[in-house]
């Protein structure tokens, strides 16, 4: 009897690992059905993958809104901080994914989080001159006085750009 119990436990542990792999694979392959199925089977939505980043960070960077929704619904930590200080919000900003940014903020993402490098979502938006992202982040309380590059704050970076629409937002 003990042997069967032990085998059952080992099988369960193996299954958990395989559903976690299925979830990672679903994110990589952009397969919403694989992601949904793996999460239903109990896959860990807070798995760390490469460079200490989470699956939510990967899906956010790639702009996979349905996967981001599924991961959040399954309990993914929206403000999980990777080894480099990155969060899903910073990854979404790096990927220029405004819909994902909105989804993350609605679910509690910290707008003014700074990575170890000093990067913020607003800084990324300003440097990439993504006007819609800048407008949205400003509307959600992004701090323009946080450092941008060197001693200059984000407002200064925006005002030094040659993009008239961007400059107008910071005057």
C-alpha positions as a Markdown table, in Angstrom:
| # | Residue | x | y | z |
|---|---|---|---|---|
| 1 | Unk | 0.0 | 0.0 | 0.0 |
| 2 | Unk | 2.8 | 2.4 | 0.9 |
| 3 | Unk | 4.5 | 1.8 | -2.4 |
| 4 | Unk | 1.3 | 2.7 | -4.3 |
| 5 | Unk | 0.9 | 5.9 | -2.2 |
| 6 | Unk | 4.6 | 6.8 | -2.9 |
| 7 | Unk | 4.2 | 6.2 | -6.6 |
| 8 | Unk | 1.0 | 8.3 | -6.6 |
| 9 | Unk | 2.8 | 11.2 | -4.9 |
| 10 | Unk | 5.7 | 10.9 | -7.3 |
| 11 | Unk | 3.3 | 10.8 | -10.3 |
| 12 | Unk | 1.6 | 13.9 | -9.0 |
| 13 | Unk | 4.9 | 15.7 | -8.6 |
| 14 | Unk | 5.8 | 14.8 | -12.2 |
| 15 | Unk | 2.4 | 16.0 | -13.4 |
| 16 | Unk | 2.8 | 19.4 | -11.8 |
| 17 | Unk | 6.2 | 19.7 | -13.5 |
| 18 | Unk | 4.7 | 18.8 | -16.8 |
| 19 | Unk | 1.8 | 21.2 | -16.6 |
| 20 | Unk | 4.4 | 23.9 | -15.7 |
| 21 | Unk | 6.3 | 23.0 | -18.8 |
| 22 | Unk | 3.1 | 23.1 | -20.8 |
| 23 | Unk | 2.3 | 26.6 | -19.5 |
| 24 | Unk | 5.8 | 27.8 | -20.4 |
| 25 | Unk | 5.5 | 26.2 | -23.8 |
| 26 | Unk | 2.1 | 27.8 | -24.3 |
| 27 | Unk | 3.5 | 31.3 | -23.6 |
| 28 | Unk | 6.5 | 30.7 | -25.9 |
| 29 | Unk | 4.4 | 29.3 | -28.8 |
| 30 | Unk | 1.6 | 31.9 | -28.3 |
| 31 | Unk | -1.0 | 29.3 | -27.7 |
| 32 | Unk | -3.8 | 30.7 | -25.6 |
| 33 | Unk | -5.5 | 27.2 | -25.4 |
| 34 | Unk | -2.3 | 25.6 | -24.0 |
| 35 | Unk | -2.0 | 28.4 | -21.5 |
| 36 | Unk | -5.6 | 28.1 | -20.4 |
| 37 | Unk | -5.5 | 24.3 | -20.2 |
| 38 | Unk | -2.2 | 24.3 | -18.2 |
| 39 | Unk | -3.6 | 26.8 | -15.7 |
| 40 | Unk | -6.8 | 24.8 | -15.3 |
| 41 | Unk | -4.6 | 21.8 | -14.5 |
| 42 | Unk | -2.8 | 23.7 | -11.7 |
| 43 | Unk | 0.3 | 25.1 | -13.4 |
| 44 | Unk | 2.2 | 27.7 | -11.4 |
| 45 | Unk | 1.4 | 31.2 | -12.9 |
| 46 | Unk | 4.4 | 32.6 | -11.0 |
| 47 | Unk | 7.2 | 30.5 | -12.5 |
| 48 | Unk | 10.5 | 32.1 | -13.0 |
| 49 | Unk | 12.0 | 31.6 | -16.5 |
| 50 | Unk | 15.1 | 33.1 | -18.1 |
| 51 | Unk | 17.0 | 35.9 | -16.3 |
| 52 | Unk | 14.8 | 35.6 | -13.2 |
| 53 | Unk | 11.8 | 36.9 | -15.1 |
| 54 | Unk | 8.3 | 35.6 | -14.8 |
| 55 | Unk | 5.9 | 34.2 | -17.4 |
| 56 | Unk | 3.8 | 37.3 | -16.9 |
| 57 | Unk | 6.8 | 39.4 | -17.9 |
| 58 | Unk | 7.3 | 37.4 | -21.1 |
| 59 | Unk | 3.7 | 37.5 | -22.1 |
| 60 | Unk | 3.6 | 41.3 | -21.3 |
| 61 | Unk | 6.7 | 42.0 | -23.4 |
| 62 | Unk | 5.2 | 40.1 | -26.3 |
| 63 | Unk | 1.8 | 41.9 | -26.0 |
| 64 | Unk | -0.2 | 38.7 | -25.5 |
| 65 | Unk | -3.2 | 40.3 | -23.8 |
| 66 | Unk | -5.3 | 37.1 | -23.5 |
| 67 | Unk | -2.3 | 35.3 | -21.9 |
| 68 | Unk | -1.7 | 38.2 | -19.5 |
| 69 | Unk | -5.4 | 38.1 | -18.5 |
| 70 | Unk | -5.3 | 34.3 | -17.9 |
| 71 | Unk | -2.1 | 34.5 | -15.8 |
| 72 | Unk | -3.4 | 37.4 | -13.7 |
| 73 | Unk | -6.7 | 35.5 | -13.2 |
| 74 | Unk | -4.7 | 32.4 | -12.1 |
| 75 | Unk | -2.9 | 34.5 | -9.5 |
| 76 | Unk | 0.3 | 35.8 | -11.2 |
| 77 | Unk | 2.0 | 38.5 | -9.2 |
| 78 | Unk | 1.5 | 41.7 | -11.2 |
| 79 | Unk | 4.3 | 43.5 | -9.3 |
| 80 | Unk | 6.8 | 40.5 | -9.3 |
| 81 | Unk | 10.3 | 41.9 | -9.5 |
| 82 | Unk | 12.9 | 40.0 | -11.5 |
| 83 | Unk | 16.6 | 39.8 | -10.7 |
| 84 | Unk | 17.3 | 43.0 | -12.7 |
| 85 | Unk | 14.5 | 44.9 | -11.1 |
| 86 | Unk | 12.2 | 44.6 | -14.0 |
| 87 | Unk | 8.4 | 44.1 | -13.7 |
| 88 | Unk | 5.7 | 43.0 | -16.2 |
| 89 | Unk | 4.8 | 46.7 | -16.6 |
| 90 | Unk | 8.3 | 47.6 | -17.6 |
| 91 | Unk | 8.4 | 44.7 | -20.0 |
| 92 | Unk | 5.1 | 45.8 | -21.6 |
| 93 | Unk | 6.5 | 49.3 | -22.0 |
| 94 | Unk | 9.6 | 47.9 | -23.6 |
| 95 | Unk | 7.5 | 46.0 | -26.0 |
| 96 | Unk | 5.3 | 49.1 | -26.7 |
| 97 | Unk | 2.2 | 47.2 | -25.6 |
| 98 | Unk | -0.3 | 49.8 | -24.4 |
| 99 | Unk | -3.2 | 47.4 | -24.1 |
| 100 | Unk | -1.2 | 45.2 | -21.8 |
| 101 | Unk | 0.0 | 48.2 | -19.8 |
| 102 | Unk | -3.6 | 49.2 | -19.2 |
| 103 | Unk | -4.5 | 45.7 | -18.1 |
| 104 | Unk | -1.5 | 45.5 | -15.7 |
| 105 | Unk | -2.3 | 48.9 | -14.1 |
| 106 | Unk | -6.0 | 48.1 | -13.7 |
| 107 | Unk | -4.8 | 45.0 | -11.8 |
| 108 | Unk | -2.5 | 46.9 | -9.5 |
| 109 | Unk | 0.8 | 47.4 | -11.3 |
| 110 | Unk | 2.9 | 50.1 | -9.7 |
| 111 | Unk | 3.2 | 52.9 | -12.3 |
| 112 | Unk | 6.4 | 54.4 | -10.8 |
| 113 | Unk | 8.4 | 51.2 | -10.2 |
| 114 | Unk | 12.1 | 51.7 | -11.0 |
| 115 | Unk | 14.3 | 48.8 | -12.2 |
| 116 | Unk | 17.8 | 48.5 | -10.9 |
| 117 | Unk | 19.0 | 50.5 | -14.0 |
| 118 | Unk | 16.7 | 53.4 | -13.1 |
| 119 | Unk | 14.3 | 52.7 | -15.9 |
| 120 | Unk | 10.6 | 53.4 | -15.4 |
| 121 | Unk | 7.7 | 52.7 | -17.8 |
| 122 | Unk | 7.4 | 56.5 | -18.4 |
| 123 | Unk | 11.1 | 56.8 | -19.2 |
| 124 | Unk | 10.7 | 54.0 | -21.7 |
| 125 | Unk | 7.7 | 55.6 | -23.3 |
| 126 | Unk | 9.5 | 59.0 | -23.5 |
| 127 | Unk | 12.6 | 57.6 | -25.0 |
| 128 | Unk | 10.7 | 55.7 | -27.6 |
| 129 | Unk | 8.5 | 58.8 | -28.2 |
| 130 | Unk | 5.3 | 56.7 | -27.8 |
| 131 | Unk | 2.8 | 59.5 | -27.3 |
| 132 | Unk | -0.2 | 57.4 | -26.5 |
| 133 | Unk | 1.7 | 55.4 | -23.9 |
| 134 | Unk | 3.1 | 58.7 | -22.4 |
| 135 | Unk | -0.4 | 60.2 | -22.2 |
| 136 | Unk | -1.8 | 57.1 | -20.5 |
| 137 | Unk | 1.0 | 56.8 | -18.0 |
| 138 | Unk | 0.8 | 60.5 | -17.1 |
| 139 | Unk | -2.9 | 60.1 | -16.6 |
| 140 | Unk | -2.2 | 57.2 | -14.2 |
| 141 | Unk | 0.1 | 59.3 | -12.1 |
| 142 | Unk | 3.6 | 58.5 | -13.5 |
| 143 | Unk | 6.2 | 60.7 | -11.9 |
| 144 | Unk | 7.9 | 63.1 | -14.3 |
| 145 | Unk | 10.5 | 64.1 | -11.7 |
| 146 | Unk | 12.1 | 60.6 | -11.5 |
| 147 | Unk | 15.6 | 60.4 | -12.9 |
| 148 | Unk | 15.8 | 59.7 | -16.7 |
| 149 | Unk | 19.4 | 59.7 | -17.9 |
| 150 | Unk | 22.2 | 60.8 | -15.6 |
| 151 | Unk | 20.9 | 63.7 | -13.5 |
| 152 | Unk | 18.2 | 64.7 | -15.9 |
| 153 | Unk | 14.6 | 63.9 | -14.9 |
| 154 | Unk | 12.1 | 62.4 | -17.3 |
| 155 | Unk | 10.5 | 65.8 | -18.0 |
| 156 | Unk | 13.9 | 67.2 | -19.1 |
| 157 | Unk | 14.4 | 64.3 | -21.5 |
| 158 | Unk | 11.0 | 64.9 | -23.0 |
| 159 | Unk | 11.6 | 68.6 | -23.4 |
| 160 | Unk | 14.9 | 68.0 | -25.1 |
| 161 | Unk | 13.4 | 65.7 | -27.7 |
| 162 | Unk | 12.6 | 67.0 | -31.2 |
| 163 | Unk | 9.1 | 65.5 | -31.0 |
| 164 | Unk | 6.7 | 68.4 | -30.8 |
| 165 | Unk | 3.8 | 66.3 | -29.6 |
| 166 | Unk | 5.9 | 64.8 | -26.8 |
| 167 | Unk | 7.2 | 68.3 | -25.8 |
| 168 | Unk | 3.6 | 69.6 | -25.7 |
| 169 | Unk | 2.7 | 66.9 | -23.1 |
| 170 | Unk | 5.4 | 68.2 | -20.7 |
| 171 | Unk | 5.0 | 71.9 | -21.0 |
